[in-house]
Amino acid sequence: GGRSTAGSGVNSKPYTFFMGTTGGGVWKTNDAGNTWKNISDGQITVGSIGAIAVAPSDENIIYVGTGSADPRGNISSGNGIYKSVDFGENWEFIGLPKAGLIGKIAIHKKNADIVYVAVLGNIFGHNDERGVYKTINGGKTWKKIHYISNKTGARDIEINPNNENELI
């Protein structure tokens, strides 16, 4: 699978985890990491995964951002964001095709359709896709809600657990 830069657990299943790797896609374990199975081959069209998140309100919903946002000499860009509604069995492309490198996904704790994405962008040049994006409809549409410049991307984002209207 390669180096891992993304991981997410499942609240109700303490031995189940998802891992995003920089060259091997998305992997899942049901035994706390003793064995792993690739669950993205043939469905997610790039191997580099930068972010993965399981929805707290519906653990069947998983979002994956492609392109590892931890730059080094051998970067593989992504092609956007994918979503599974069946616990990783099937994946659907849901947008942000020019995001380049996605560093973090934050899902609202009560509504799995509200998602924030930190986009680092194209590591090799300027691009206007850098910034923070939000969807309120599960990825059908995305709105850029924070942007500094075509040289400055976002790497991380969190929803304040005490105030869901506040982003960190």
XYZ file of N, CA, C and O in Angstrom:
672
model
N 0.792 -1.211 0.000
C 0.000 0.000 0.000
C 0.823 1.259 0.000
O 0.377 2.294 -0.437
N 2.044 1.206 0.499
C 2.858 2.409 0.581
C 2.682 3.120 1.908
O 2.003 2.662 2.810
N 3.294 4.275 2.010
C 3.243 5.111 3.204
C 1.793 5.540 3.448
O 1.049 5.832 2.530
N 1.379 5.590 4.695
C 0.015 5.984 5.026
C -0.003 7.394 5.585
O 0.790 7.728 6.469
N -0.915 8.210 5.089
C -1.069 9.575 5.594
C -2.500 9.865 6.029
O -2.814 10.999 6.374
N -3.378 8.854 6.003
C -4.769 9.073 6.380
C -5.315 7.839 7.079
O -5.028 6.715 6.675
N -6.102 8.063 8.120
C -6.724 6.957 8.820
C -7.989 7.398 9.515
O -8.147 8.572 9.847
N -8.902 6.455 9.721
C -10.134 6.761 10.421
C -10.661 5.486 11.070
O -10.612 4.411 10.466
N -11.163 5.629 12.283
C -11.746 4.503 12.992
C -13.260 4.546 12.915
O -13.852 5.465 12.355
N -13.861 3.525 13.485
C -15.318 3.395 13.499
C -15.749 3.300 14.959
O -15.352 2.369 15.670
N -16.538 4.263 15.413
C -16.885 4.348 16.836
C -17.488 3.071 17.402
O -17.127 2.644 18.493
N -18.392 2.438 16.686
C -19.086 1.269 17.225
C -18.327 -0.038 16.999
O -18.740 -1.079 17.497
N -17.231 0.011 16.244
C -16.448 -1.190 15.943
C -14.986 -0.914 16.289
O -14.216 -0.450 15.460
N -14.580 -1.194 17.530
C -13.256 -0.779 18.002
C -12.071 -1.430 17.285
O -10.952 -0.953 17.424
N -12.288 -2.477 16.507
C -11.193 -3.123 15.790
C -11.207 -2.833 14.294
O -10.413 -3.390 13.545
N -12.136 -1.964 13.852
C -12.260 -1.648 12.433
C -11.693 -0.270 12.152
O -12.057 0.712 12.809
N -10.784 -0.225 11.169
C -10.137 1.016 10.757
C -10.020 1.061 9.245
O -9.942 0.025 8.580
N -9.981 2.286 8.723
C -9.715 2.523 7.311
C -8.408 3.290 7.207
O -8.140 4.173 8.020
N -7.612 2.966 6.197
C -6.318 3.611 6.005
C -6.201 4.048 4.547
O -6.502 3.283 3.631
N -5.737 5.274 4.349
C -5.427 5.763 3.011
C -3.926 5.785 2.832
O -3.200 6.280 3.701
N -3.439 5.233 1.731
C -2.004 5.164 1.497
C -1.611 6.055 0.327
O -2.449 6.496 -0.453
N -0.328 6.307 0.210
C 0.155 7.226 -0.819
C 0.318 6.577 -2.182
O 0.554 7.271 -3.155
N 0.199 5.272 -2.256
C 0.350 4.627 -3.550
C -0.503 3.400 -3.731
O -0.470 2.768 -4.780
N -1.303 3.053 -2.721
C -2.059 1.812 -2.802
C -3.534 1.928 -2.526
O -4.219 0.930 -2.361
N -4.065 3.143 -2.446
C -5.500 3.321 -2.267
C -5.972 3.217 -0.828
O -5.260 3.543 0.112
N -7.211 2.722 -0.667
C -7.876 2.639 0.630
C -7.880 1.186 1.102
O -8.200 0.276 0.343
N -7.544 1.002 2.377
C -7.471 -0.318 2.985
C -8.357 -0.351 4.224
O -8.584 0.670 4.872
N -8.836 -1.562 4.571
C -9.721 -1.742 5.733
C -9.237 -2.940 6.545
O -8.825 -3.960 5.998
N -9.308 -2.786 7.867
C -9.033 -3.896 8.780
C -10.220 -4.065 9.713
O -10.832 -3.073 10.126
N -10.541 -5.300 10.034
C -11.574 -5.601 11.030
C -10.982 -6.239 12.276
O -11.709 -6.594 13.199
N -9.642 -6.385 12.290
C -8.983 -7.054 13.412
C -7.839 -6.221 13.993
O -6.790 -6.741 14.342
N -8.078 -4.923 14.102
C -7.131 -3.982 14.717
C -5.783 -3.935 14.007
O -4.767 -3.645 14.614
N -5.760 -4.219 12.717
C -4.546 -4.073 11.938
C -3.738 -5.330 11.716
O -2.691 -5.279 11.073
N -4.193 -6.455 12.205
C -3.470 -7.707 11.940
C -3.514 -8.070 10.462
O -2.528 -8.552 9.908
N -4.664 -7.840 9.823
C -4.793 -8.061 8.377
C -5.498 -6.868 7.768
O -6.344 -6.227 8.404
N -5.142 -6.560 6.526
C -5.727 -5.438 5.794
C -6.198 -5.915 4.430
O -5.575 -6.783 3.829
N -7.284 -5.313 3.938
C -7.807 -5.632 2.606
C -7.998 -4.323 1.838
O -8.581 -3.369 2.361
N -7.520 -4.293 0.598
C -7.741 -3.121 -0.239
C -9.209 -3.086 -0.642
O -9.760 -4.095 -1.087
N -9.846 -1.908 -0.491
C -11.267 -1.780 -0.825
C -11.519 -0.725 -1.891
O -12.673 -0.371 -2.131
N -10.457 -0.250 -2.543
C -10.648 0.806 -3.540
C -10.207 0.423 -4.948
O -10.543 1.123 -5.897
N -9.460 -0.651 -5.096
C -8.960 -1.032 -6.417
C -10.107 -1.169 -7.419
O -11.127 -1.791 -7.118
N -9.912 -0.568 -8.590
C -10.909 -0.634 -9.641
C -12.042 0.360 -9.498
O -12.884 0.459 -10.388
N -12.086 1.095 -8.385
C -13.171 2.054 -8.172
C -12.661 3.485 -7.997
O -13.219 4.409 -8.577
N -11.638 3.667 -7.179
C -11.002 4.974 -7.032
C -9.837 4.966 -8.010
O -8.973 4.095 -7.942
N -9.815 5.921 -8.915
C -8.939 5.831 -10.089
C -7.521 6.338 -9.878
O -6.749 6.368 -10.824
N -7.171 6.730 -8.658
C -5.788 7.081 -8.319
C -5.406 6.312 -7.060
O -6.266 5.922 -6.269
N -4.110 6.108 -6.853
C -3.661 5.349 -5.700
C -3.348 6.179 -4.484
O -3.284 5.672 -3.371
N -3.127 7.477 -4.664
C -2.701 8.333 -3.572
C -3.913 8.887 -2.817
O -4.747 9.586 -3.383
N -3.980 8.577 -1.517
C -5.089 9.012 -0.662
C -4.536 9.933 0.421
O -3.603 9.581 1.131
N -5.129 11.112 0.560
C -4.663 12.086 1.540
C -5.557 12.249 2.745
O -5.134 12.745 3.782
N -6.832 11.852 2.624
C -7.771 12.042 3.727
C -8.853 10.976 3.666
O -9.264 10.566 2.578
N -9.301 10.554 4.830
C -10.408 9.597 4.927
C -11.162 9.882 6.208
O -10.553 10.178 7.242
N -12.495 9.823 6.140
C -13.310 10.089 7.327
C -14.600 9.275 7.275
O -15.252 9.204 6.231
N -14.948 8.690 8.413
C -16.196 7.958 8.584
C -17.183 8.894 9.266
O -16.846 9.535 10.268
N -18.396 8.971 8.751
C -19.401 9.863 9.320
C -19.822 9.392 10.711
O -20.223 8.231 10.872
N -19.746 10.261 11.715
C -20.149 9.867 13.076
C -21.627 9.508 13.189
O -21.995 8.654 13.986
N -22.468 10.126 12.372
C -23.913 9.888 12.469
C -24.384 8.693 11.643
O -25.494 8.202 11.843
N -23.566 8.231 10.713
C -23.912 7.062 9.878
C -22.613 6.416 9.423
O -22.001 6.855 8.450
N -22.201 5.387 10.117
C -20.902 4.774 9.859
C -20.800 4.078 8.506
O -19.717 3.672 8.103
N -21.894 3.957 7.793
C -21.855 3.416 6.434
C -21.296 4.428 5.441
O -20.878 4.061 4.349
N -21.308 5.710 5.828
C -20.866 6.783 4.931
C -19.407 7.114 5.211
O -19.039 7.464 6.334
N -18.599 7.003 4.157
C -17.164 7.274 4.247
C -16.788 8.202 3.106
O -17.192 7.979 1.961
N -16.013 9.233 3.418
C -15.493 10.149 2.408
C -13.981 9.952 2.295
O -13.299 9.787 3.311
N -13.472 9.993 1.060
C -12.040 9.839 0.804
C -11.579 10.968 -0.100
O -12.165 11.204 -1.160
N -10.521 11.675 0.329
C -9.899 12.710 -0.491
C -8.607 12.163 -1.083
O -7.798 11.556 -0.367
N -8.404 12.366 -2.356
C -7.231 11.801 -3.026
C -6.075 12.801 -3.057
O -6.266 14.000 -2.889
N -4.882 12.264 -3.269
C -3.673 13.079 -3.308
C -3.161 13.374 -1.917
O -3.773 14.124 -1.170
N -2.066 12.777 -1.522
C -1.523 12.990 -0.180
C -1.007 14.411 -0.029
O -0.173 14.866 -0.812
N -1.483 15.107 0.996
C -1.097 16.499 1.231
C 0.107 16.603 2.159
O 0.284 17.607 2.834
N 0.923 15.576 2.209
C 2.185 15.597 2.943
C 3.302 15.534 1.907
O 3.845 14.468 1.616
N 3.630 16.696 1.319
C 4.545 16.722 0.167
C 5.945 16.190 0.475
O 6.466 16.378 1.565
N 6.494 15.547 -0.518
C 7.886 15.134 -0.551
C 8.279 15.001 -2.009
O 7.508 15.370 -2.881
N 9.422 14.513 -2.295
C 9.947 14.524 -3.655
C 9.168 13.737 -4.682
O 9.202 14.037 -5.862
N 8.447 12.715 -4.254
C 7.726 11.879 -5.205
C 6.217 11.918 -4.962
O 5.618 10.953 -4.539
N 5.627 13.034 -5.251
C 4.197 13.256 -5.020
C 3.368 12.690 -6.173
O 3.719 12.806 -7.328
N 2.238 12.098 -5.821
C 1.249 11.654 -6.796
C -0.035 12.418 -6.501
O -0.624 12.252 -5.431
N -0.442 13.274 -7.428
C -1.641 14.092 -7.216
C -2.903 13.248 -7.254
O -2.938 12.175 -7.859
N -3.924 13.788 -6.647
C -5.215 13.128 -6.637
C -6.117 13.659 -7.737
O -5.714 14.485 -8.562
N -7.342 13.187 -7.731
C -8.324 13.650 -8.712
C -9.665 13.980 -8.072
O -10.694 13.899 -8.706
N -9.656 14.332 -6.780
C -10.886 14.770 -6.143
C -11.289 13.942 -4.949
O -10.455 13.394 -4.233
N -12.593 13.838 -4.761
C -13.129 13.202 -3.559
C -14.141 12.129 -3.941
O -14.866 12.259 -4.927
N -14.151 11.067 -3.139
C -15.029 9.923 -3.357
C -15.848 9.664 -2.104
O -15.454 10.038 -0.999
N -16.975 8.973 -2.293
C -17.877 8.688 -1.178
C -18.384 7.256 -1.294
O -18.682 6.776 -2.378
N -18.486 6.597 -0.144
C -19.128 5.291 -0.048
C -20.303 5.419 0.901
O -20.189 6.061 1.943
N -21.418 4.802 0.565
C -22.588 4.798 1.447
C -22.868 3.392 1.966
O -23.875 3.167 2.638
N -21.952 2.445 1.659
C -22.134 1.060 2.081
C -20.883 0.498 2.760
O -20.461 -0.608 2.497
N -20.272 1.322 3.614
C -19.146 0.920 4.460
C -17.923 0.512 3.647
O -17.177 -0.380 4.017
N -17.724 1.181 2.502
C -16.525 0.963 1.713
C -16.616 -0.102 0.647
O -15.618 -0.401 -0.011
N -17.794 -0.651 0.440
C -17.943 -1.674 -0.608
C -17.897 -1.053 -1.998
O -17.297 -1.618 -2.915
N -18.552 0.081 -2.162
C -18.626 0.764 -3.456
C -18.296 2.230 -3.262
O -18.633 2.819 -2.231
N -17.656 2.823 -4.286
C -17.212 4.217 -4.225
C -17.753 4.989 -5.410
O -17.792 4.485 -6.526
N -18.148 6.243 -5.142
C -18.645 7.139 -6.182
C -17.818 8.426 -6.158
O -17.593 9.001 -5.086
N -17.388 8.888 -7.320
C -16.692 10.168 -7.426
C -17.707 11.271 -7.189
O -18.770 11.292 -7.808
N -17.379 12.233 -6.293
C -18.346 13.292 -5.972
C -17.776 14.700 -6.141
O -18.374 15.655 -5.636
N -16.668 14.845 -6.856
C -16.254 16.202 -7.177
C -14.852 16.606 -6.788
O -14.032 15.784 -6.378
N -14.589 17.899 -6.947
C -13.306 18.554 -6.707
C -12.182 17.929 -7.551
O -11.108 17.611 -7.029
N -12.395 17.765 -8.860
C -11.424 17.058 -9.702
C -10.067 17.737 -9.833
O -9.078 17.066 -10.130
N -9.994 19.035 -9.599
C -8.719 19.747 -9.732
C -8.117 20.105 -8.379
O -7.226 20.945 -8.297
N -8.575 19.442 -7.315
C -8.089 19.749 -5.968
C -6.609 19.410 -5.788
O -5.945 19.989 -4.943
N -6.102 18.476 -6.543
C -4.689 18.112 -6.419
C -4.419 17.263 -5.210
O -4.426 16.042 -5.280
N -4.183 17.902 -4.062
C -3.878 17.201 -2.823
C -4.886 17.603 -1.750
O -5.021 18.776 -1.415
N -5.596 16.626 -1.195
C -6.582 16.873 -0.143
C -5.998 16.382 1.172
O -5.610 15.223 1.295
N -5.939 17.277 2.164
C -5.282 16.962 3.426
C -6.188 16.485 4.534
O -5.757 15.742 5.410
N -7.446 16.903 4.534
C -8.312 16.540 5.666
C -9.767 16.681 5.273
O -10.138 17.571 4.502
N -10.586 15.806 5.839
C -12.039 15.844 5.676
C -12.643 15.886 7.078
O -12.276 15.082 7.933
N -13.564 16.807 7.306
C -14.279 16.891 8.580
C -15.775 16.780 8.302
O -16.315 17.547 7.507
N -16.422 15.808 8.960
C -17.842 15.556 8.761
C -18.609 16.004 9.994
O -18.224 15.684 11.133
N -19.700 16.716 9.776
C -20.568 17.160 10.863
C -21.009 15.945 11.689
O -21.340 14.897 11.129
N -21.021 16.077 13.007
C -21.291 14.914 13.860
C -22.740 14.423 13.809
O -23.003 13.255 14.088
N -23.690 15.284 13.407
C -25.099 14.879 13.367
C -25.655 14.748 11.951
O -26.712 14.160 11.769
N -24.956 15.314 10.963
C -25.470 15.322 9.587
C -24.345 14.953 8.628
O -23.470 15.759 8.343
N -24.381 13.741 8.110
C -23.312 13.233 7.229
C -23.278 13.919 5.865
O -22.343 13.695 5.099
N -24.263 14.752 5.566
C -24.263 15.502 4.301
C -23.463 16.793 4.396
O -23.152 17.406 3.380
N -23.134 17.229 5.605
C -22.351 18.453 5.799
C -20.895 18.055 5.995
O -20.539 17.406 6.981
N -20.064 18.443 5.031
C -18.669 18.013 5.018
C -17.782 19.194 4.650
O -18.119 19.984 3.752
N -16.638 19.291 5.313
C -15.620 20.300 5.020
C -14.367 19.582 4.534
O -14.008 18.528 5.058
N -13.696 20.182 3.548
C -12.507 19.572 2.966
C -11.394 20.614 2.878
O -11.610 21.720 2.356
N -10.208 20.258 3.389
C -9.021 21.112 3.284
C -8.244 20.698 2.035
O -7.812 19.551 1.926
N -8.079 21.639 1.109
C -7.415 21.357 -0.168
C -6.087 22.115 -0.240
O -6.064 23.342 -0.232
N -5.001 21.349 -0.279
C -3.684 21.946 -0.443
C -3.479 22.415 -1.879
O -2.862 23.432 -2.130
N -3.983 21.654 -2.831
C -3.904 22.047 -4.238
C -2.810 21.330 -4.993
O -2.280 20.308 -4.563
N -2.450 21.904 -6.117
C -1.398 21.365 -6.978
C -0.045 21.770 -6.394
O 0.296 22.939 -6.373
N 0.735 20.803 -5.991
C 2.004 21.084 -5.314
C 3.039 21.691 -6.260
O 3.970 22.360 -5.832
N 2.869 21.500 -7.559
C 3.876 21.943 -8.518
C 3.574 23.292 -9.182
O 4.300 23.722 -10.058
N 2.518 23.947 -8.781
C 2.208 25.240 -9.385
C 1.018 25.905 -8.732
O 0.346 25.334 -7.876
N 0.759 27.125 -9.135
C -0.369 27.883 -8.605
C -1.671 27.287 -9.127
O -1.734 26.864 -10.268
N -2.672 27.270 -8.285
C -4.003 26.907 -8.764
C -5.076 27.496 -7.854
O -4.904 27.595 -6.648
N -6.166 27.865 -8.475
C -7.257 28.525 -7.773
C -8.121 27.563 -6.966
O -9.015 28.004 -6.247
N -7.880 26.273 -7.078
C -8.671 25.290 -6.335
C -8.241 25.142 -4.879
O -8.878 24.422 -4.118
N -7.175 25.795 -4.474
C -6.719 25.721 -3.077
C -7.763 26.331 -2.136
O -8.531 27.193 -2.532
N -7.775 25.854 -0.879
C -8.663 26.447 0.112
C -9.489 25.431 0.863
O -9.171 24.243 0.906
N -10.587 25.895 1.465
C -11.497 25.051 2.223
C -12.842 25.031 1.510
O -13.370 26.076 1.128
N -13.382 23.830 1.357
C -14.659 23.630 0.674
C -15.683 23.045 1.633
O -15.333 22.357 2.597
N -16.964 23.288 1.308
C -18.063 22.759 2.111
C -19.153 22.240 1.187
O -19.444 22.836 0.150
N -19.743 21.117 1.585
C -20.956 20.637 0.944
C -22.021 20.486 2.017
O -21.707 20.134 3.165
N -23.251 20.758 1.655
C -24.371 20.541 2.579
C -25.320 19.474 2.037
O -26.354 19.204 2.621
N -24.927 18.866 0.898
C -25.782 17.856 0.276
C -25.004 16.581 -0.072
O -25.262 15.947 -1.087
N -24.062 16.230 0.769
C -23.343 14.977 0.608
C -22.412 14.916 -0.590
O -22.070 13.833 -1.046
N -22.006 16.071 -1.096
C -21.052 16.103 -2.202
C -21.661 16.330 -3.569
O -20.949 16.323 -4.568
N -22.961 16.566 -3.626
C -23.570 16.871 -4.935
C -23.039 18.195 -5.470
O -22.809 18.342 -6.665
N -22.870 19.162 -4.560
C -22.273 20.452 -4.918
C -21.297 20.857 -3.818
O -21.453 20.463 -2.657
N -20.292 21.645 -4.213
C -19.279 22.128 -3.282
C -19.163 23.641 -3.400
O -19.264 24.186 -4.497
N -18.929 24.298 -2.270
C -18.720 25.740 -2.249
C -17.392 26.024 -1.552
O -17.132 25.491 -0.459
N -16.565 26.846 -2.178
C -15.318 27.254 -1.541
C -15.668 28.303 -0.486
O -16.250 29.338 -0.801
N -15.324 28.022 0.783
C -15.706 28.928 1.864
C -14.523 29.676 2.462
O -14.714 30.590 3.257
N -13.297 29.276 2.089
C -12.113 29.995 2.566
C -11.023 29.895 1.506
O -10.712 28.810 1.026
N -10.478 31.050 1.144
C -9.457 31.101 0.101
C -8.553 32.294 0.381
O -9.036 33.394 0.646
N -7.239 32.058 0.354
C -6.282 33.148 0.546
C -5.681 33.565 -0.790
O -5.738 34.718 -1.162
N -5.105 32.587 -1.507
C -4.522 32.880 -2.810
C -4.276 31.574 -3.555
O -4.409 30.493 -2.985
N -3.866 31.696 -4.826
C -3.573 30.498 -5.611
C -2.221 29.887 -5.242
O -1.809 28.899 -5.827
N -1.556 30.454 -4.245
C -0.288 29.928 -3.733
C -0.429 29.331 -2.333
O 0.514 28.746 -1.820
N -1.588 29.515 -1.693
C -1.776 29.110 -0.306
C -2.936 28.133 -0.194
O -4.080 28.489 -0.454
N -2.641 26.903 0.210
C -3.676 25.896 0.363
C -3.987 25.623 1.816
O -3.358 26.161 2.725
N -4.958 24.758 2.032
C -5.334 24.327 3.381
C -4.883 22.879 3.566
O -4.982 22.068 2.663
N -4.380 22.568 4.747
C -3.883 21.223 5.020
C -4.717 20.467 6.040
O -4.799 19.258 6.027
N -5.365 21.184 6.954
C -6.101 20.520 8.021
C -7.341 21.330 8.356
O -7.370 22.556 8.161
N -8.356 20.659 8.861
C -9.565 21.333 9.318
C -10.259 20.441 10.340
O -10.245 19.225 10.217
N -10.816 21.063 11.363
C -11.565 20.339 12.387
C -12.821 21.135 12.705
O -12.827 22.364 12.624
N -13.863 20.436 13.079
C -15.079 21.065 13.581
C -14.976 21.060 15.098
O -14.718 20.020 15.706
N -15.155 22.224 15.717
C -15.104 22.319 17.169
C -16.189 21.419 17.753
O -17.374 21.605 17.474
N -15.854 20.415 18.571
C -16.870 19.505 19.112
C -17.851 20.187 20.051
O -18.951 19.685 20.273
N -17.484 21.366 20.566
C -18.374 22.102 21.457
C -19.210 23.143 20.749
O -20.114 23.738 21.345
N -18.876 23.419 19.468
C -19.612 24.418 18.695
C -19.487 24.045 17.224
O -18.518 24.379 16.572
N -20.482 23.340 16.704
C -20.417 22.824 15.327
C -20.396 23.918 14.253
O -20.166 23.621 13.082
N -20.596 25.163 14.638
C -20.499 26.279 13.692
C -19.106 26.872 13.627
O -18.863 27.811 12.863
N -18.201 26.349 14.439
C -16.833 26.872 14.494
C -15.858 25.865 13.902
O -15.843 24.697 14.286
N -15.062 26.330 12.951
C -14.040 25.496 12.321
C -12.666 25.919 12.816
O -12.395 27.092 13.014
N -11.810 24.930 12.961
C -10.427 25.193 13.382
C -9.522 24.747 12.267
O -9.666 23.668 11.728
